GROMACS .gro file of C-alpha atoms in nm:
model
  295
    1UNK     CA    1  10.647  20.874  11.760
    2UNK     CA    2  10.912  20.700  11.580
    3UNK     CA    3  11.021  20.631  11.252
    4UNK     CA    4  10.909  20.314  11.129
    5UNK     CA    5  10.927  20.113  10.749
    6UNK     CA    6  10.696  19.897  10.681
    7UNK     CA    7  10.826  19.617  10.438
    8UNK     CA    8  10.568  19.357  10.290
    9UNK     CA    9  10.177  19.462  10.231
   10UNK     CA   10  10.021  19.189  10.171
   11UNK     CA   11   9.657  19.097  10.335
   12UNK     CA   12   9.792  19.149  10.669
   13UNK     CA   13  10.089  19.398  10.659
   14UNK     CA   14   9.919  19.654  10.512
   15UNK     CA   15   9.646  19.653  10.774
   16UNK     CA   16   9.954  19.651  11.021
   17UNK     CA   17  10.117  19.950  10.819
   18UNK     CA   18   9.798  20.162  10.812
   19UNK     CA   19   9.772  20.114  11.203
   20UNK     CA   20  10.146  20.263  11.265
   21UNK     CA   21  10.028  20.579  11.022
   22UNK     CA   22   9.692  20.624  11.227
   23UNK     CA   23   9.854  20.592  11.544
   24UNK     CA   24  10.102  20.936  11.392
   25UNK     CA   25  10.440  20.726  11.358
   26UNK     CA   26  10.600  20.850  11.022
   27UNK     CA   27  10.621  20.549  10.807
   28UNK     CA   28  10.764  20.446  10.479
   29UNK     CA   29  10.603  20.155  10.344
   30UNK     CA   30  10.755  19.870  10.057
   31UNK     CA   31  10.638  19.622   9.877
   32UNK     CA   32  10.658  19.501   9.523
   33UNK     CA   33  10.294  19.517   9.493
   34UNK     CA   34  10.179  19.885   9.365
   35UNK     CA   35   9.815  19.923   9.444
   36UNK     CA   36   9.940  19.821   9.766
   37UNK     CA   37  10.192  20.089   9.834
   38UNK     CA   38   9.967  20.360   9.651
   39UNK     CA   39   9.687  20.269   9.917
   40UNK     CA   40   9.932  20.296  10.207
   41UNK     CA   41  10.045  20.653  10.060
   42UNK     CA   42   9.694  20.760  10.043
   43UNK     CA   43   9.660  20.701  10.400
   44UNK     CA   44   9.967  20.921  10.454
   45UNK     CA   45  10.281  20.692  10.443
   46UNK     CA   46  10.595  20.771  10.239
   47UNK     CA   47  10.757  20.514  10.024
   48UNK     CA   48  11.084  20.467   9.809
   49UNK     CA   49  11.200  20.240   9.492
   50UNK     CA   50  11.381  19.999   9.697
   51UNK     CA   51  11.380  19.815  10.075
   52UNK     CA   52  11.768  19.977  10.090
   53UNK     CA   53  11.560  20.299  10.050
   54UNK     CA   54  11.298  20.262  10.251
   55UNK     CA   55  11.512  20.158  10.538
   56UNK     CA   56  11.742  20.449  10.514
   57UNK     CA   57  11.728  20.687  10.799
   58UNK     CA   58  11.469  20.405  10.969
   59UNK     CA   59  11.439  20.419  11.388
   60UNK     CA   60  11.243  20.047  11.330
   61UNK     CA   61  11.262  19.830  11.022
   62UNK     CA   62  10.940  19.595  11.024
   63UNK     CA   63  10.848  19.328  10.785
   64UNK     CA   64  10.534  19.080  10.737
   65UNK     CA   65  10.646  18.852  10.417
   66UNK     CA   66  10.533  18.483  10.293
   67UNK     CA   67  10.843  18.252  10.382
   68UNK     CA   68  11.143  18.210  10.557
   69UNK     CA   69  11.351  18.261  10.211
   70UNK     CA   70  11.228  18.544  10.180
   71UNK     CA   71  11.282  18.724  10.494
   72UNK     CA   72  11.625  18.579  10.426
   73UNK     CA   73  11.675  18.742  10.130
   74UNK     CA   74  11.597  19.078  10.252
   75UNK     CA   75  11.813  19.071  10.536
   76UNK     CA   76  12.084  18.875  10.484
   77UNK     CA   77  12.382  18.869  10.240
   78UNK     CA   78  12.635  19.160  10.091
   79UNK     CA   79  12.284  19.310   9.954
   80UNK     CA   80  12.092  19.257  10.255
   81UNK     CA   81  11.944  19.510  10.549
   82UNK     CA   82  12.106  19.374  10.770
   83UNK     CA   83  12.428  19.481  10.617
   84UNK     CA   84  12.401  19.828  10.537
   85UNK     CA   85  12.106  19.950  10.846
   86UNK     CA   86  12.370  20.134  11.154
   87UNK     CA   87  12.397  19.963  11.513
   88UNK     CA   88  12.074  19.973  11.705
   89UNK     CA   89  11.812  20.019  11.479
   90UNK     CA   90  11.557  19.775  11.620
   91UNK     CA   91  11.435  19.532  11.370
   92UNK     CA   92  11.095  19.339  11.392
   93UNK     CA   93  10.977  19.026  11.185
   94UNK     CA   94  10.614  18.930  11.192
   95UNK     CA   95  10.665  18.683  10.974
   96UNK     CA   96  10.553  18.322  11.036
   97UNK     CA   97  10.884  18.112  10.938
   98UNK     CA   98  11.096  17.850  11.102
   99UNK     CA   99  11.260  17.917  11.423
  100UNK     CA  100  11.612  17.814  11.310
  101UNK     CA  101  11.549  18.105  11.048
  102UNK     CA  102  11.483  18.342  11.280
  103UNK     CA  103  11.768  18.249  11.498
  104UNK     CA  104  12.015  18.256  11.205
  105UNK     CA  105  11.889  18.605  11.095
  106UNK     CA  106  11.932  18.721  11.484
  107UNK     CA  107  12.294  18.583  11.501
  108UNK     CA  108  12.352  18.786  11.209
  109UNK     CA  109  12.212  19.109  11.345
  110UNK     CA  110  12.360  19.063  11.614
  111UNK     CA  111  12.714  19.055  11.544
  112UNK     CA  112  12.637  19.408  11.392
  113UNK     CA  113  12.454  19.515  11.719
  114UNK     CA  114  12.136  19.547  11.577
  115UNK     CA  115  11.827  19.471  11.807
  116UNK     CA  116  11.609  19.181  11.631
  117UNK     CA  117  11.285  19.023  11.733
  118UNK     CA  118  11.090  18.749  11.576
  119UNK     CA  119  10.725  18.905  11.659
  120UNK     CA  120  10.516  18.658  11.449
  121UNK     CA  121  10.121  18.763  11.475
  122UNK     CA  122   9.786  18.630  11.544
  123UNK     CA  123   9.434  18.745  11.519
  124UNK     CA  124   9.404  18.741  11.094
  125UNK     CA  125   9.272  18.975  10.880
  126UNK     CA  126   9.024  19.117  11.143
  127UNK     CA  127   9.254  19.123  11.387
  128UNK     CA  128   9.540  19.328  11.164
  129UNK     CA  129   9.231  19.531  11.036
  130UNK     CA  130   9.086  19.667  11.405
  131UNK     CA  131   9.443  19.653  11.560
  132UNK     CA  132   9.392  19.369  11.782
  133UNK     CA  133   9.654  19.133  11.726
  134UNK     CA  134   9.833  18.891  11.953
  135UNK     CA  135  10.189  18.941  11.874
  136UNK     CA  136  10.398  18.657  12.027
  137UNK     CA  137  10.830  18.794  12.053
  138UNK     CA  138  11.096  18.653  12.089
  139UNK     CA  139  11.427  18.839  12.143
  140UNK     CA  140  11.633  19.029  12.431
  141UNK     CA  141  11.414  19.192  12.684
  142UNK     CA  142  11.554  19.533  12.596
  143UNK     CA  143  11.459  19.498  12.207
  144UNK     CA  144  11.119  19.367  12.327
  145UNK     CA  145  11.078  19.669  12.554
  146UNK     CA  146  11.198  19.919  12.309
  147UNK     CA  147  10.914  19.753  12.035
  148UNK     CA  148  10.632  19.738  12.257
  149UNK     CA  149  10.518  20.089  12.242
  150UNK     CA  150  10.506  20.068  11.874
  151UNK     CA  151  10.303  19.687  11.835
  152UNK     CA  152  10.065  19.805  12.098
  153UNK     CA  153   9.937  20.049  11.821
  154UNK     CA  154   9.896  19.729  11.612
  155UNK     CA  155   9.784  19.485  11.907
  156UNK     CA  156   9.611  19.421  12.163
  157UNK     CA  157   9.825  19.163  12.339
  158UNK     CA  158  10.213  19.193  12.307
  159UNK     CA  159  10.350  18.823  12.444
  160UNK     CA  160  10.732  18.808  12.525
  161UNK     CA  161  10.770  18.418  12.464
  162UNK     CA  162  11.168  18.411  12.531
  163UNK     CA  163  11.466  18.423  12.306
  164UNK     CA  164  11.511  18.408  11.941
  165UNK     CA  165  11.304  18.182  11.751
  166UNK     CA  166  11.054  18.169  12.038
  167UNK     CA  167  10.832  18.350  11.911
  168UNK     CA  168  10.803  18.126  11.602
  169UNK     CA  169  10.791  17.820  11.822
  170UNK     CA  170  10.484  17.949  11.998
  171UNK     CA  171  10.346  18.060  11.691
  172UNK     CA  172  10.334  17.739  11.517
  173UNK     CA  173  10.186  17.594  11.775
  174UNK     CA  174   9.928  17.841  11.811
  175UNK     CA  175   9.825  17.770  11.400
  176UNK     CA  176   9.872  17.366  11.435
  177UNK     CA  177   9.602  17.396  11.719
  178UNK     CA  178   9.400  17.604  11.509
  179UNK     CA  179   9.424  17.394  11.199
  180UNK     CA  180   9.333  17.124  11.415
  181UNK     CA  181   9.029  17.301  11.587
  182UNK     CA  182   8.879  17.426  11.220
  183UNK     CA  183   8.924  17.103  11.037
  184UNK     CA  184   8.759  16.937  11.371
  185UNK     CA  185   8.476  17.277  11.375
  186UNK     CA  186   8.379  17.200  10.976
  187UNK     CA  187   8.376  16.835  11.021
  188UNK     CA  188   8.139  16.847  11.323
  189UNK     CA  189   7.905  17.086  11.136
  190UNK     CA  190   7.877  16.896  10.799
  191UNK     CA  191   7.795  16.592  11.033
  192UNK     CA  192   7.507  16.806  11.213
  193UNK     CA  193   7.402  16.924  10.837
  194UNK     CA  194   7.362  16.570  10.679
  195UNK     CA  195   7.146  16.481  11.007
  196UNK     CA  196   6.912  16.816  10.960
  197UNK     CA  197   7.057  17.056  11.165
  198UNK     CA  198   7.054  17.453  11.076
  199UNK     CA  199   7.415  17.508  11.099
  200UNK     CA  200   7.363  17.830  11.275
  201UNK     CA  201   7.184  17.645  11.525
  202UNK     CA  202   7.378  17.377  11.574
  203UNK     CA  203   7.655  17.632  11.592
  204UNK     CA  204   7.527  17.825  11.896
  205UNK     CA  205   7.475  17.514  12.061
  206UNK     CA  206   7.820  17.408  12.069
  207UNK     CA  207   7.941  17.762  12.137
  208UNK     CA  208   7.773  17.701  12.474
  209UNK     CA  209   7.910  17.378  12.504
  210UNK     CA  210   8.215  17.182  12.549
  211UNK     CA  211   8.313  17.174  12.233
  212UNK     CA  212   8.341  17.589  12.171
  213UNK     CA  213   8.653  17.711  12.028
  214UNK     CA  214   8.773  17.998  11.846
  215UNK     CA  215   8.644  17.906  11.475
  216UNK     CA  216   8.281  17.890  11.606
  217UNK     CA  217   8.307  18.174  11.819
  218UNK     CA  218   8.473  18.414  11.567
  219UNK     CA  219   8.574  18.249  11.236
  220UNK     CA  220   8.245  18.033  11.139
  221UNK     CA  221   8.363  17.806  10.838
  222UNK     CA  222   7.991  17.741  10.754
  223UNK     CA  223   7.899  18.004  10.433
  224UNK     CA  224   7.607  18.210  10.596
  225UNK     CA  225   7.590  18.141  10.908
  226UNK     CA  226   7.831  18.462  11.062
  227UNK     CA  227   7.874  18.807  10.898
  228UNK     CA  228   8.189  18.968  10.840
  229UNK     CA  229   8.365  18.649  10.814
  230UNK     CA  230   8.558  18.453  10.467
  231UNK     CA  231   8.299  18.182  10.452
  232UNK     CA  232   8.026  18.438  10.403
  233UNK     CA  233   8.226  18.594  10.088
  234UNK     CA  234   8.292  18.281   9.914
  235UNK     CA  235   8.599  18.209  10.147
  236UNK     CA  236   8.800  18.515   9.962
  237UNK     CA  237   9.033  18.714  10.137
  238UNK     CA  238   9.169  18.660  10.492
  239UNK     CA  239   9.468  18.347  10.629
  240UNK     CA  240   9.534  18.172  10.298
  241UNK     CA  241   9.508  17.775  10.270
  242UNK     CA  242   9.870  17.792  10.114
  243UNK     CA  243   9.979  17.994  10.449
  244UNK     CA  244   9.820  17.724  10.689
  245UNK     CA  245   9.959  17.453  10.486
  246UNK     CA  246  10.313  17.627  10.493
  247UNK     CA  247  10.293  17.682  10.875
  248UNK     CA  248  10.184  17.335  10.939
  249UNK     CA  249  10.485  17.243  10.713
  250UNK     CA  250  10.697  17.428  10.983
  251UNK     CA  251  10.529  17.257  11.285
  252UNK     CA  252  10.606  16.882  11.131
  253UNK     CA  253  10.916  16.982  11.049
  254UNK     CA  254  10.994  17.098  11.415
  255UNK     CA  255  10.854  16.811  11.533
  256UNK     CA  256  11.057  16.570  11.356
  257UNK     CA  257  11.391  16.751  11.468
  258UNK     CA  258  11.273  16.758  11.832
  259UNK     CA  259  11.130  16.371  11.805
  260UNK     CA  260  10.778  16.523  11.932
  261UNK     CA  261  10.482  16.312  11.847
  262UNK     CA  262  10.236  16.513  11.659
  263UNK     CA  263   9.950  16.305  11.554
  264UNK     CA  264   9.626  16.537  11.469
  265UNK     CA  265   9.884  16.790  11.386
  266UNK     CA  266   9.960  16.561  11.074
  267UNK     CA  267   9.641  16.492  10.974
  268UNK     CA  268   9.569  16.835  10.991
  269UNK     CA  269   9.874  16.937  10.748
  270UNK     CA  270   9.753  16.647  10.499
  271UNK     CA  271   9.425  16.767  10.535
  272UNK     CA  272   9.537  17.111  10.443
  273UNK     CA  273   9.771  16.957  10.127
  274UNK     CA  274   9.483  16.792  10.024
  275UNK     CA  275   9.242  17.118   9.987
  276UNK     CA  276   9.550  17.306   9.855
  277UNK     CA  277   9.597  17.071   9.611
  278UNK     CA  278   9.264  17.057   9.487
  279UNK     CA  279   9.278  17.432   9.311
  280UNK     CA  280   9.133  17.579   9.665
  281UNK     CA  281   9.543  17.735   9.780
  282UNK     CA  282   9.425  18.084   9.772
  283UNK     CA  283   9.117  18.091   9.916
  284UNK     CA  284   9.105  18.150  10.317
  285UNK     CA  285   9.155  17.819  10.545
  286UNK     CA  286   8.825  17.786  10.677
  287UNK     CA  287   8.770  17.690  10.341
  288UNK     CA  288   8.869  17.332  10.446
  289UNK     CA  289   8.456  17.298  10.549
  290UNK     CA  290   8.468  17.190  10.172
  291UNK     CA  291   8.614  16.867  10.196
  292UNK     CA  292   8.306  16.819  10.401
  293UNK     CA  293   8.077  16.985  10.250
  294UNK     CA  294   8.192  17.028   9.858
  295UNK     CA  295   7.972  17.270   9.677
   0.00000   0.00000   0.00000
């Protein structure tokens, strides 16, 4: 069992946190949110007054925040981590940010011989909730082999994607597809809807055909027609449309520097900007079924 903080609770860190406690790691948890630290130490995680506090004495530092600036801002700089953790404490990001971020925080932790992966995640809410998350690394083989006993007690499938920033690269990817595949999903069903169709019917039909995908299997954007997911809560809680629009900021971006064409990929991230823009930013990304169907 090791030693572990936890920095960032938000709808999928603390999920990730309260796996680490259950699994009997001793962890000290972060965040500037209370209720979200008092529900971690309820669970039976320590905490402290500040990151520098948290970290202290830490075997693993791991954090899960919003943006590139501000896993920056944690780690780098005279008041960062990075500067006061010792040599080879192993430090894992699951955030989603841009690879070049990543790799600039690795050089940096590297010159001080500190182990760094960028472990972005994938899976959601669910998948943080149950443990089951794909967590795609990138890194040194040795920091991803000295981190893999402790994600496998928040995942189910631990990918080492290559260096630094890899892990980011694959993980954009992985969310352009998947904007692309939901905004194609709720587009498909309003069409079925305005001809007649039940929409839980029509669904099972094209789970069992060619066009199945992950969002009908698991994530139905249609309100009412799966339990357990956001569109049968009012679309509250789970991968934010602000996120998704963020992430498919990074994948246009990426493309542009590499000169990759990305064509559905920017409809998709207009698509998103659209929604987001229309007051719907916090709500969960299948959410997008209601520029198809607006209620």
């Amino acid at each position: 069992m090791a030693k572990i903080t936890f920095i960032g609770l938000g709808n999928m860190g603390g999920p990730m946190a309260s796996n680490l406690v259950k699994a009997g790691h001793e962890v000290t948890v972060f965040d500037l949110s209370k209720d979200a630290v008092a529900a971690l130490v309820s669970e039976g995680a320590k905490t402290a007054d500040t990151a520098h506090e948290a970290a202290s004495g830490a075997e693993c530092v791991i954090t899960m925040l919003p943006a590139g600036q501000h896993v920056e801002a944690v780690y780098l700089g005279d008041d960062g981590l990075l500067a006061k953790l010792p040599a080879g404490t192993l430090v894992i990001d699951s955030s989603t940010i841009a690879p070049e971020t990543a790799r600039g925080v690795a050089e940096v932790a590297r010159a001080k011989d500190i182990p760094f992966l960028d472990a972005p995640v994938s899976g959601g809410v669910g998948g943080a909730k149950a443990g089951t998350l794909t967590f795609i690394c990138g890194g040194s083989e040795e920091a991803f082999n000295r981190a893999k006993p402790i994600l496998d007690a928040m995942g189910k499938n631990i990918f080492h994607a290559g260096d630094h920033g890899s892990g980011q690269v694959a993980k954009i990817c992985n969310n352009m597809l998947l904007a692309i595949l939901m905004s194609g999903t709720s587009e498909a069903l309003a069409l079925g809807v305005k001809n007649g169709l039940d929409p839980a019917v029509l669904s099972e039909i094209m789970k069992q055909s060619s066009g199945g995908n992950w969002a009908l299997n698991v994530y139905n954007p249609w309100p009412g027609v799966m339990e357990g997911v956001p569109a049968s809560r009012n679309y509250e809680g789970g991968f934010l449309v602000n996120l998704m629009t963020k992430d498919l900021g990074l994948a246009f971006d990426n493309a542009v520097k590499n000169q990759a064409s990305i064509p559905m990929g920017s409809l998709a991230r207009n698509l998103f900007q659209l929604h987001a823009g229309q007051g719907n930013g916090n709500l969960d990304f299948s959410s997008i079924q209601r520029l198809y169907k607006p209620e």
